Coordinates of C-alpha atoms (C1' of nucleotides) in Angstrom, one line a residue:
Chain A
M19 CA 83.3 136.2 75.8
V20 CA 86.3 133.9 76.6
R21 CA 88.2 132.9 73.4
T22 CA 91.1 130.0 73.9
R23 CA 93.0 128.4 71.2
F24 CA 95.2 125.3 70.9
A25 CA 98.1 126.0 68.4
P26 CA 100.3 123.2 67.6
S27 CA 103.0 123.2 64.9
P28 CA 102.1 120.0 62.4
T29 CA 106.0 118.5 62.9
G30 CA 104.9 115.4 64.8
Y31 CA 102.1 113.7 66.5
L32 CA 100.2 115.0 69.5
H33 CA 102.2 114.7 72.2
I34 CA 101.6 114.6 75.9
G35 CA 102.6 118.5 76.6
G36 CA 100.8 119.5 73.8
A37 CA 97.6 117.7 74.8
R38 CA 97.8 119.0 78.5
T39 CA 97.8 122.5 76.9
A40 CA 94.8 121.7 74.9
L41 CA 93.2 120.6 77.4
F42 CA 93.6 123.6 79.6
N43 CA 92.5 125.5 77.0
W44 CA 89.5 123.6 76.2
L45 CA 88.7 123.3 79.9
F46 CA 89.1 127.0 80.5
A47 CA 86.9 127.9 77.7
R48 CA 84.1 125.2 78.5
N49 CA 84.1 126.6 82.2
R50 CA 83.6 130.0 81.2
G51 CA 81.2 129.2 78.2
G52 CA 83.7 130.6 75.7
K53 CA 84.8 129.5 72.4
F54 CA 88.1 127.2 71.7
I55 CA 89.9 127.5 68.8
L56 CA 92.1 124.9 66.7
R57 CA 94.8 126.4 64.8
I58 CA 97.6 124.9 62.9
E59 CA 101.2 126.7 63.0
D60 CA 102.6 125.4 59.8
T61 CA 104.6 128.3 58.7
D62 CA 107.6 126.2 58.5
V63 CA 106.9 124.5 55.2
E64 CA 110.0 122.2 55.7
R65 CA 108.8 120.5 58.8
S66 CA 105.0 120.4 58.2
T67 CA 103.4 117.5 57.0
Q68 CA 100.1 116.5 56.2
E69 CA 100.4 113.3 58.2
S70 CA 101.0 115.5 61.3
V71 CA 97.9 117.8 61.1
K72 CA 95.9 114.2 60.6
A73 CA 97.5 113.1 63.7
I74 CA 96.9 116.0 65.9
L75 CA 93.2 116.1 65.0
D76 CA 93.3 112.4 65.6
G77 CA 94.7 112.8 69.1
M78 CA 92.6 115.8 70.1
K79 CA 89.2 113.6 68.8
W80 CA 90.1 110.7 70.6
L81 CA 90.8 112.9 73.9
N82 CA 87.5 114.5 73.3
L83 CA 88.9 118.0 73.0
D84 CA 86.2 119.3 70.4
W85 CA 87.0 122.6 69.0
D86 CA 84.5 125.9 68.2
E87 CA 86.6 127.0 65.2
G88 CA 89.2 125.7 62.8
P89 CA 91.5 124.3 62.4
F90 CA 93.1 127.5 60.9
F91 CA 96.1 127.1 58.9
Q92 CA 98.9 130.0 59.1
S93 CA 99.7 129.2 55.3
Q94 CA 96.5 130.2 54.4
R95 CA 96.7 133.4 55.9
M96 CA 99.7 134.8 54.2
D97 CA 98.0 138.0 53.3
R98 CA 97.3 138.9 56.7
Y99 CA 101.0 138.6 57.7
S100 CA 102.1 140.7 54.8
Y101 CA 99.7 143.1 55.2
F102 CA 100.8 143.9 58.8
A103 CA 104.3 143.5 57.9
E104 CA 103.9 146.2 55.1
K105 CA 102.1 148.4 57.9
L106 CA 104.9 148.3 60.1
L107 CA 107.1 149.1 57.2
N108 CA 105.4 152.1 56.3
E109 CA 105.1 153.5 59.8
G110 CA 108.9 152.9 60.1
K111 CA 108.3 150.2 62.9
A112 CA 110.2 147.7 60.7
Y113 CA 112.8 147.6 58.3
Y114 CA 114.4 145.2 55.6
C115 CA 117.7 143.5 56.5
Y116 CA 120.1 142.2 54.2
C117 CA 122.3 140.0 56.3
T118 CA 122.8 136.6 55.2
P119 CA 122.2 133.4 57.6
E120 CA 125.6 132.7 57.4
E121 CA 126.8 136.3 58.5
L122 CA 124.5 136.3 61.4
Q123 CA 125.9 132.9 62.4
E124 CA 129.5 134.1 61.8
R125 CA 128.8 137.4 64.1
R126 CA 127.1 135.2 66.7
E127 CA 129.7 133.1 67.2
R128 CA 132.5 135.8 67.0
A129 CA 130.4 137.6 69.8
L130 CA 130.2 134.7 72.1
K131 CA 134.0 134.0 71.7
E132 CA 134.7 137.6 72.7
G133 CA 132.1 137.1 75.6
K134 CA 129.4 139.2 74.2
K135 CA 125.6 138.8 74.1
P136 CA 125.1 137.2 70.6
T137 CA 122.4 139.3 69.9
Y138 CA 121.6 141.2 66.2
D139 CA 123.6 144.3 66.1
R140 CA 121.0 146.1 64.0
R141 CA 123.0 147.1 61.5
C142 CA 120.6 147.5 58.8
R143 CA 118.1 149.3 60.8
D144 CA 119.0 152.8 59.4
L145 CA 120.1 151.3 56.2
K146 CA 119.2 154.2 53.3
E147 CA 119.9 152.0 50.3
P148 CA 118.7 148.4 49.9
I149 CA 121.4 146.2 48.8
V150 CA 120.9 144.6 45.5
D151 CA 121.0 140.8 44.6
R152 CA 120.1 140.0 48.0
K153 CA 116.6 138.7 49.0
P154 CA 115.9 140.7 52.6
V155 CA 114.2 139.7 55.7
I156 CA 111.8 142.2 57.4
R157 CA 112.9 142.6 61.1
F158 CA 110.9 144.5 63.8
K159 CA 112.4 147.7 65.0
A160 CA 112.3 146.6 68.8
P161 CA 112.1 149.7 71.6
L162 CA 116.0 150.1 73.0
D163 CA 115.3 151.2 76.5
G164 CA 112.6 151.0 78.9
E165 CA 111.2 147.6 80.0
T166 CA 108.2 145.3 78.6
I167 CA 106.1 143.7 81.3
V168 CA 104.2 140.5 81.1
D169 CA 101.4 140.0 83.6
D170 CA 101.0 136.5 83.7
I171 CA 98.3 134.7 85.5
V172 CA 100.5 131.9 86.7
K173 CA 103.9 133.5 86.9
G174 CA 102.8 136.7 88.1
R175 CA 104.6 140.1 86.8
V176 CA 107.5 139.2 84.9
I177 CA 109.9 142.2 83.8
F178 CA 112.0 142.1 81.0
K179 CA 114.4 144.8 80.1
N180 CA 114.0 146.0 76.5
E181 CA 117.7 146.2 76.1
E182 CA 117.9 142.6 76.2
L183 CA 115.7 142.1 73.3
D184 CA 117.1 142.8 69.6
D185 CA 115.1 143.4 66.3
L186 CA 113.5 140.0 65.5
I187 CA 112.9 138.8 62.0
I188 CA 109.2 139.0 61.6
I189 CA 109.4 137.9 57.6
R190 CA 111.8 135.5 56.3
S191 CA 113.5 136.2 53.1
D192 CA 111.0 133.4 51.5
G193 CA 108.3 135.6 52.7
F194 CA 107.2 133.3 55.5
P195 CA 106.5 134.7 58.7
T196 CA 107.9 133.6 61.7
Y197 CA 106.4 132.1 64.7
N198 CA 106.4 135.5 66.7
F199 CA 104.8 137.5 64.7
A200 CA 102.3 135.0 62.9
V201 CA 100.9 134.4 66.8
V202 CA 100.4 137.9 67.2
I203 CA 98.2 138.6 64.1
D204 CA 96.5 135.2 64.2
D205 CA 95.6 136.0 67.6
V206 CA 94.6 139.1 67.2
D207 CA 92.6 138.0 64.0
M208 CA 90.9 135.3 65.9
N209 CA 89.6 137.3 68.8
I210 CA 92.0 135.4 71.7
T211 CA 91.2 136.6 75.0
H212 CA 93.6 134.1 76.9
V213 CA 96.7 132.8 75.9
I214 CA 97.5 129.4 77.6
R215 CA 100.5 127.9 76.7
G216 CA 104.0 126.3 77.9
D217 CA 106.1 128.5 79.9
D218 CA 108.8 127.6 77.2
H219 CA 107.3 130.7 75.6
L220 CA 107.2 133.1 78.6
N221 CA 110.6 134.2 77.0
N222 CA 108.7 134.8 73.8
T223 CA 106.1 137.1 75.1
P224 CA 107.7 140.2 75.6
R225 CA 108.8 140.3 72.0
Q226 CA 105.0 139.5 71.2
I227 CA 103.9 142.3 73.5
Q228 CA 106.1 144.6 71.4
I229 CA 104.3 144.1 68.5
Y230 CA 100.9 144.2 69.9
K231 CA 101.4 147.6 71.0
A232 CA 103.6 148.6 67.8
L233 CA 100.1 147.6 65.9
D234 CA 98.1 148.9 68.6
F235 CA 96.3 145.8 69.1
P236 CA 95.0 145.1 72.4
I237 CA 97.2 142.9 74.7
P238 CA 95.4 139.4 75.5
I239 CA 95.8 137.6 79.2
F240 CA 98.6 135.2 79.4
A241 CA 99.0 131.9 81.5
H242 CA 102.3 130.2 81.0
V243 CA 101.9 126.7 82.6
P244 CA 104.8 124.9 83.5
M245 CA 106.4 122.2 81.3
I246 CA 105.8 118.2 81.8
L247 CA 109.2 116.7 82.4
G248 CA 110.4 113.0 82.1
S249 CA 111.7 110.9 85.2
D250 CA 114.9 112.6 84.5
K251 CA 113.6 115.7 85.0
T252 CA 114.7 117.1 81.6
R253 CA 112.0 117.9 79.1
L254 CA 109.7 115.1 78.1
S255 CA 110.8 113.4 74.8
K256 CA 110.9 110.0 72.9
R257 CA 113.9 109.3 75.3
H258 CA 111.2 108.7 78.1
G259 CA 108.9 106.4 76.3
A260 CA 105.8 106.9 74.9
T261 CA 104.8 110.5 74.4
S262 CA 102.4 110.2 71.5
V263 CA 99.0 110.3 72.9
M264 CA 97.7 107.6 70.7
A265 CA 100.6 105.6 71.4
Y266 CA 98.6 105.3 74.6
K267 CA 95.3 104.6 72.8
E268 CA 97.2 101.7 71.5
M269 CA 98.4 100.7 74.5
G270 CA 94.9 100.0 75.7
Y271 CA 94.5 103.4 78.0
I272 CA 90.9 105.1 78.3
S273 CA 91.1 108.6 77.0
D274 CA 89.3 109.7 80.0
A275 CA 91.9 108.2 81.9
L276 CA 94.7 110.0 80.4
V277 CA 92.9 113.4 80.5
N278 CA 92.1 112.8 84.1
Y279 CA 95.5 112.3 84.6
L280 CA 96.9 115.0 82.4
V281 CA 94.5 117.4 84.3
R282 CA 96.2 116.9 87.6
L283 CA 99.4 117.7 85.9
G284 CA 100.2 121.1 87.0
W285 CA 96.4 121.6 88.4
S286 CA 94.6 120.7 91.5
Y287 CA 91.6 121.2 93.3
G288 CA 92.2 120.3 97.1
D289 CA 92.9 116.3 97.5
Q290 CA 90.9 115.4 94.7
E291 CA 92.1 112.9 92.2
I292 CA 89.4 111.4 89.9
F293 CA 87.3 114.4 87.9
S294 CA 84.5 113.5 85.7
R295 CA 84.5 115.7 82.5
E296 CA 81.6 117.9 84.0
E297 CA 83.7 118.0 87.2
M298 CA 86.6 119.3 85.7
I299 CA 84.8 121.7 83.5
K300 CA 83.2 122.9 86.7
K301 CA 86.0 123.2 88.7
F302 CA 88.9 124.2 86.3
S303 CA 90.3 127.5 86.9
L304 CA 93.8 129.5 85.6
E305 CA 94.5 130.4 89.3
N306 CA 94.8 126.5 90.7
I307 CA 97.6 126.0 88.1
G308 CA 100.9 125.2 89.9
K309 CA 104.2 127.3 89.0
S310 CA 106.7 124.4 89.1
P311 CA 107.4 121.6 86.4
A312 CA 106.1 118.2 86.8
V313 CA 107.3 114.9 86.4
F314 CA 105.3 112.6 84.1
N315 CA 104.4 109.5 86.2
P316 CA 103.4 106.4 84.1
E317 CA 102.6 104.4 87.2
K318 CA 99.9 107.0 88.5
L319 CA 98.5 106.9 85.2
L320 CA 98.1 103.2 85.1
W321 CA 96.5 103.4 88.4
L322 CA 94.0 105.8 86.9
N323 CA 93.4 103.7 83.9
A324 CA 92.7 100.8 85.9
H325 CA 89.9 102.7 88.0
Y326 CA 88.7 103.7 84.9
I327 CA 88.3 100.1 83.5
K328 CA 86.8 99.3 86.7
E329 CA 84.0 102.0 86.7
M330 CA 83.1 102.0 83.6
E331 CA 79.4 101.1 82.4
P332 CA 80.0 97.3 80.7
S333 CA 78.5 98.2 77.5
K334 CA 81.1 101.3 77.2
L335 CA 83.9 98.9 78.1
A336 CA 82.8 96.2 75.6
E337 CA 82.9 98.8 72.9
L338 CA 86.3 100.3 73.9
A339 CA 87.8 96.5 74.4
R340 CA 86.7 95.1 71.3
E341 CA 89.3 95.9 68.6
F342 CA 91.8 94.6 71.2
F343 CA 90.1 91.1 71.0
I344 CA 89.8 91.3 67.3
E345 CA 93.4 92.4 67.3
K346 CA 94.3 88.7 69.1
G347 CA 92.4 87.1 66.4
Y348 CA 89.3 86.2 68.7
S349 CA 85.7 85.9 67.3
L350 CA 83.4 87.7 69.6
P351 CA 80.7 86.0 71.1
E352 CA 77.4 88.2 71.7
E353 CA 77.1 91.0 73.6
T354 CA 76.2 89.8 77.2
K355 CA 78.6 87.1 77.0
F356 CA 81.1 89.4 75.9
E357 CA 80.4 92.0 78.7
K358 CA 80.2 89.1 81.2
I359 CA 84.0 88.0 80.2
L360 CA 85.3 91.8 80.3
C361 CA 83.5 91.9 83.8
S362 CA 85.5 88.8 84.8
L363 CA 89.1 90.4 83.8
R364 CA 88.5 94.0 84.6
Q365 CA 89.6 93.6 88.1
R366 CA 93.0 92.5 87.2
G367 CA 93.9 94.1 83.8
R368 CA 94.7 97.7 84.2
T369 CA 94.7 98.4 80.4
L370 CA 92.6 97.0 77.4
V371 CA 95.8 95.3 76.2
E372 CA 96.2 93.5 79.7
I373 CA 92.9 92.6 79.5
A374 CA 92.8 90.9 76.1
D375 CA 95.8 89.4 77.0
M376 CA 94.5 87.3 80.1
A377 CA 91.3 86.2 78.1
D378 CA 92.7 83.3 76.0
F379 CA 90.9 80.8 77.8
Y380 CA 87.7 82.1 77.2
F381 CA 88.3 82.0 73.3
T382 CA 89.8 78.7 72.7
S383 CA 90.0 75.4 74.7
E384 CA 93.4 74.2 73.2
F385 CA 95.7 76.2 75.2
N386 CA 99.0 75.0 76.8
Y387 CA 99.1 74.3 80.4
D388 CA 101.3 76.6 82.4
E389 CA 104.6 74.9 83.2
Q390 CA 105.1 75.7 86.8
G391 CA 101.4 75.0 86.9
I392 CA 101.9 71.4 85.8
K393 CA 104.7 70.9 88.0
K394 CA 103.0 71.9 91.1
I395 CA 99.1 71.0 90.5
F396 CA 99.1 68.0 87.9
N397 CA 99.5 65.0 90.3
E398 CA 97.4 62.0 91.4
Q399 CA 95.5 64.1 94.1
T400 CA 94.6 66.4 91.2
K401 CA 93.6 64.0 89.1
K402 CA 91.2 62.3 91.9
S403 CA 89.7 65.6 92.5
L404 CA 89.0 66.6 89.2
K405 CA 87.4 63.0 88.4
E406 CA 85.1 63.6 91.4
I407 CA 83.8 67.0 90.3
R408 CA 83.7 65.6 86.7
E409 CA 81.4 62.8 88.1
K410 CA 79.3 65.6 90.2
L411 CA 78.8 67.7 87.2
S412 CA 77.7 64.9 85.0
K413 CA 74.5 64.7 87.1
V414 CA 73.6 68.5 86.8
N415 CA 72.1 69.6 83.8
E416 CA 72.7 73.3 84.2
L417 CA 75.5 74.7 85.9
L418 CA 75.3 78.1 88.0
E419 CA 78.1 80.1 89.8
P420 CA 76.5 78.8 93.4
D421 CA 75.8 75.3 92.5
F422 CA 79.5 75.3 91.2
E423 CA 80.7 76.6 94.3
I424 CA 79.0 74.1 96.3
I425 CA 80.1 71.3 94.4
V426 CA 83.8 72.6 94.7
R427 CA 83.5 72.9 98.7
K428 CA 81.8 69.6 99.1
T429 CA 84.2 67.8 97.0
A430 CA 87.2 69.5 98.9
E431 CA 85.4 68.4 101.9
E432 CA 85.1 64.7 101.0
L433 CA 88.8 64.1 100.1
K434 CA 89.9 66.5 102.9
L435 CA 91.5 68.6 100.7
K436 CA 92.0 72.5 101.1
V437 CA 89.1 74.4 98.9
S438 CA 92.2 76.1 97.5
E439 CA 93.8 73.1 96.6
V440 CA 90.5 72.1 94.5
A441 CA 90.3 75.1 93.1
Q442 CA 93.9 75.3 91.7
S443 CA 93.6 71.9 90.1
L444 CA 90.3 73.0 88.2
R445 CA 91.8 76.5 87.4
L446 CA 94.7 75.0 85.7
A447 CA 92.5 72.4 83.8
I448 CA 90.0 74.9 83.0
T449 CA 92.2 78.1 81.9
G450 CA 95.4 76.5 81.6
K451 CA 97.0 79.2 84.2
T452 CA 97.7 79.3 87.8
V453 CA 96.3 83.0 87.8
S454 CA 92.7 83.5 86.2
P455 CA 89.7 85.3 87.4
G456 CA 87.0 83.6 89.8
L457 CA 86.6 80.1 89.0
F458 CA 83.0 80.4 89.3
E459 CA 82.5 83.2 87.6
I460 CA 84.3 81.6 84.4
I461 CA 82.5 78.4 84.4
E462 CA 79.1 80.7 84.0
V463 CA 80.7 82.0 80.9
I464 CA 81.7 78.7 79.3
G465 CA 78.9 76.7 80.5
I466 CA 78.9 73.0 81.9
N467 CA 79.5 71.0 79.0
E468 CA 82.9 73.0 78.0
T469 CA 83.8 72.6 81.7
I470 CA 83.4 69.0 81.7
R471 CA 85.3 68.7 78.4
R472 CA 88.3 70.7 79.6
I473 CA 88.4 68.7 83.0
D474 CA 88.4 65.7 80.7
R475 CA 91.1 67.1 78.4
A476 CA 93.4 67.6 81.9
I477 CA 92.7 64.0 83.0
N478 CA 93.7 62.8 80.0
Y479 CA 96.8 65.1 79.7
M480 CA 97.8 63.6 83.0
D481 CA 97.1 60.1 81.9
K482 CA 99.4 60.6 79.1
V483 CA 102.4 61.6 81.2
Chain B
rG19 C1' 128.0 132.7 79.1
rG20 C1' 123.3 136.0 79.2
rU21 C1' 118.0 136.7 79.9
rC22 C1' 113.7 134.3 82.4
rC23 C1' 111.4 130.7 85.3
rC24 C1' 111.1 127.2 89.3
rA25 C1' 112.0 124.6 94.4
rU26 C1' 107.0 120.5 100.0
rC27 C1' 107.5 112.8 101.1
rG28 C1' 110.8 108.7 95.2
rU29 C1' 106.3 110.8 92.0
rC30 C1' 101.5 114.3 91.5
rU31 C1' 100.4 117.7 94.9
rA32 C1' 97.2 120.3 99.3
rG33 C1' 99.1 124.5 102.4
rA34 C1' 97.6 132.0 101.0
rG35 C1' 102.1 134.1 108.6
rG36 C1' 99.9 130.8 114.0
rC37 C1' 94.1 125.7 112.2
rC38 C1' 101.2 122.2 110.2
rA39 C1' 105.4 118.1 115.7
rA40 C1' 103.0 119.4 107.5
rG41 C1' 97.2 116.6 104.7
rG42 C1' 95.7 113.7 100.1
rA43 C1' 97.0 110.1 95.9
rC44 C1' 100.4 107.2 93.0
rA45 C1' 104.4 104.0 94.2
rU46 C1' 106.8 101.1 98.2
rU47 C1' 106.0 97.6 102.8
rG48 C1' 103.2 95.1 106.4
rC49 C1' 98.3 93.1 108.0
rC50 C1' 93.0 91.5 106.8
rC51 C1' 89.5 89.6 103.2
rU52 C1' 90.0 85.3 99.9
rC53 C1' 89.3 79.3 95.1
rU54 C1' 94.7 81.9 92.4
rC55 C1' 96.0 86.8 91.2
rA56 C1' 94.0 91.1 91.5
rC57 C1' 90.3 94.4 93.8
rG58 C1' 88.9 96.1 98.2
rG59 C1' 90.0 97.2 103.8
rC60 C1' 93.3 98.7 107.6
rA61 C1' 98.3 100.5 108.9
rA62 C1' 103.3 101.9 108.3
rA63 C1' 107.3 104.2 106.4
rA64 C1' 108.4 108.6 103.8
rA65 C1' 109.1 115.8 102.2
rC66 C1' 109.1 122.0 103.7
rG67 C1' 117.1 122.0 99.5
rC68 C1' 120.7 125.4 102.3
rG69 C1' 122.0 130.1 104.7
rG70 C1' 120.8 134.6 106.4
rG71 C1' 116.8 138.2 107.4
rU72 C1' 111.3 140.2 108.7
rU73 C1' 108.1 138.9 112.6
rC74 C1' 105.7 137.5 119.2
rG75 C1' 105.5 133.5 115.5
rA76 C1' 107.4 131.5 108.4
rA77 C1' 106.6 125.5 104.6
rU78 C1' 104.0 130.3 103.9
rC79 C1' 107.2 137.1 102.9
rC80 C1' 112.3 139.3 101.5
rC81 C1' 117.9 138.4 100.2
rG82 C1' 121.7 135.4 98.8
rC83 C1' 123.4 130.7 97.6
rU84 C1' 122.8 125.9 95.5
rG85 C1' 120.0 122.7 92.2
rG86 C1' 116.9 122.1 88.0
rG87 C1' 114.3 123.7 83.8
rA88 C1' 113.2 126.7 79.3
rC89 C1' 114.9 130.5 76.0
rU90 C1' 118.9 132.9 73.5
rA91 C1' 117.2 130.6 64.7
rC92 C1' 115.4 133.2 58.4
rC93 C1' 111.9 126.3 64.3
rA94 C1' 107.8 126.5 66.8

RNA sequence: GGUCCCAUCGUCUAGAGGCCAAGGACAUUGCCCUCUCACGGCAAAAACGCGGGUUCGAAUCCCGCUGGGACUACCA
């Protein structure tokens, strides 16, 4: 049974890179009918916060990455870490080290200055007597020679010389485990079969493998996926704009679009760009993950988002868009009307925010007219055509899309104007803008009376100027 | 500095020695559609980092160089 996990540290929100790692783990587990486990790596008490935990969970939920077990917290598993540290100690595979952080720091700097490697010199490795008055750390007795091999699904076989690796600290002086130790114990306890994570961890992997071996644990399969970079090709960070997954929700992105974008960052399936969840799960494989890092491209995400907005069920769109309209202070009409409004706007807006921003004329008749529009469009000729249309409308009881189109075209013909000229006049009168959804769609939503009112308002406006 | 990873259009990528005078997608440009703006349709421009090998044949294999990235903590 395949078991994967996502193991973020709660030191901030769920970011784009973490989300993709979570997605790959989730997809692989789902593809293989396995389990996906969520674990919170909160051994760094200083930096871990409860808010971050919540932010990460919220992000996962928004992206619809459901987990089967957890969230487990490392902070609640201290006895496990102590137990295995003790075991290593007893078996002579670990030892107490009394060097202080300051001493270590100083030696590192000196070594660097002398052109030597800044690794720990193992001076406490064979210490016979404890040094009193000092709280020791526990270090792992790493092998001195030979090599440690990482057989990685995406990177292939990576060989590390053991002499390059020093005796890492596994338990800090405050009793908390360090990352490289805790992950091993956790992954074993949770029966993780496939460790899928960012390749910034590749260098940690041989150290972890040494611990697996010392404890006689089975070694999982590793897959180190390349990082996501910003436009300047450095690791994606706040500098590059929004990196929090939830920020994309607030900007009006659809979570399926973001997931679709993320899955294609570092993974591909031939030429296919659009994947439903089902397809993604069915087609995902670790073998198709690329080796090289990917640059995050907001333009393509925007394109995908627009695609999802256009393809979505109107009722679903309404459900997701609602909060953005409420945010604007609009009181929402009944469901079918709201859906009609959204469908008229969805071809033009790439995010829910953009859509809500274009929608004002559906919710108020007291809008201002576009400055450029006033100059270009509000003139005698416009007044004439508006009056003519108003006249024709007053003879109609109900206004349907095709009827209105006929009226506009006929008016243009009679006044010897281009249809576009008449349409633009009406557009400015009805929406206050020079750019809007199709006129005929709009009037069907706002109705004949409101249309007439707005035409009158425009004519009045022109009369006053 | 050391260790490790990576290298196809601006970007995401296809490409598993001959199917590649390199395909798709985003972005860009042009044309068409059209009541505006979009959507959509069509088209164009755009890449195998460099140098050596191996081979009848290399984007694909090997080596070097260059360039990028990660790690090098009592962070994860």
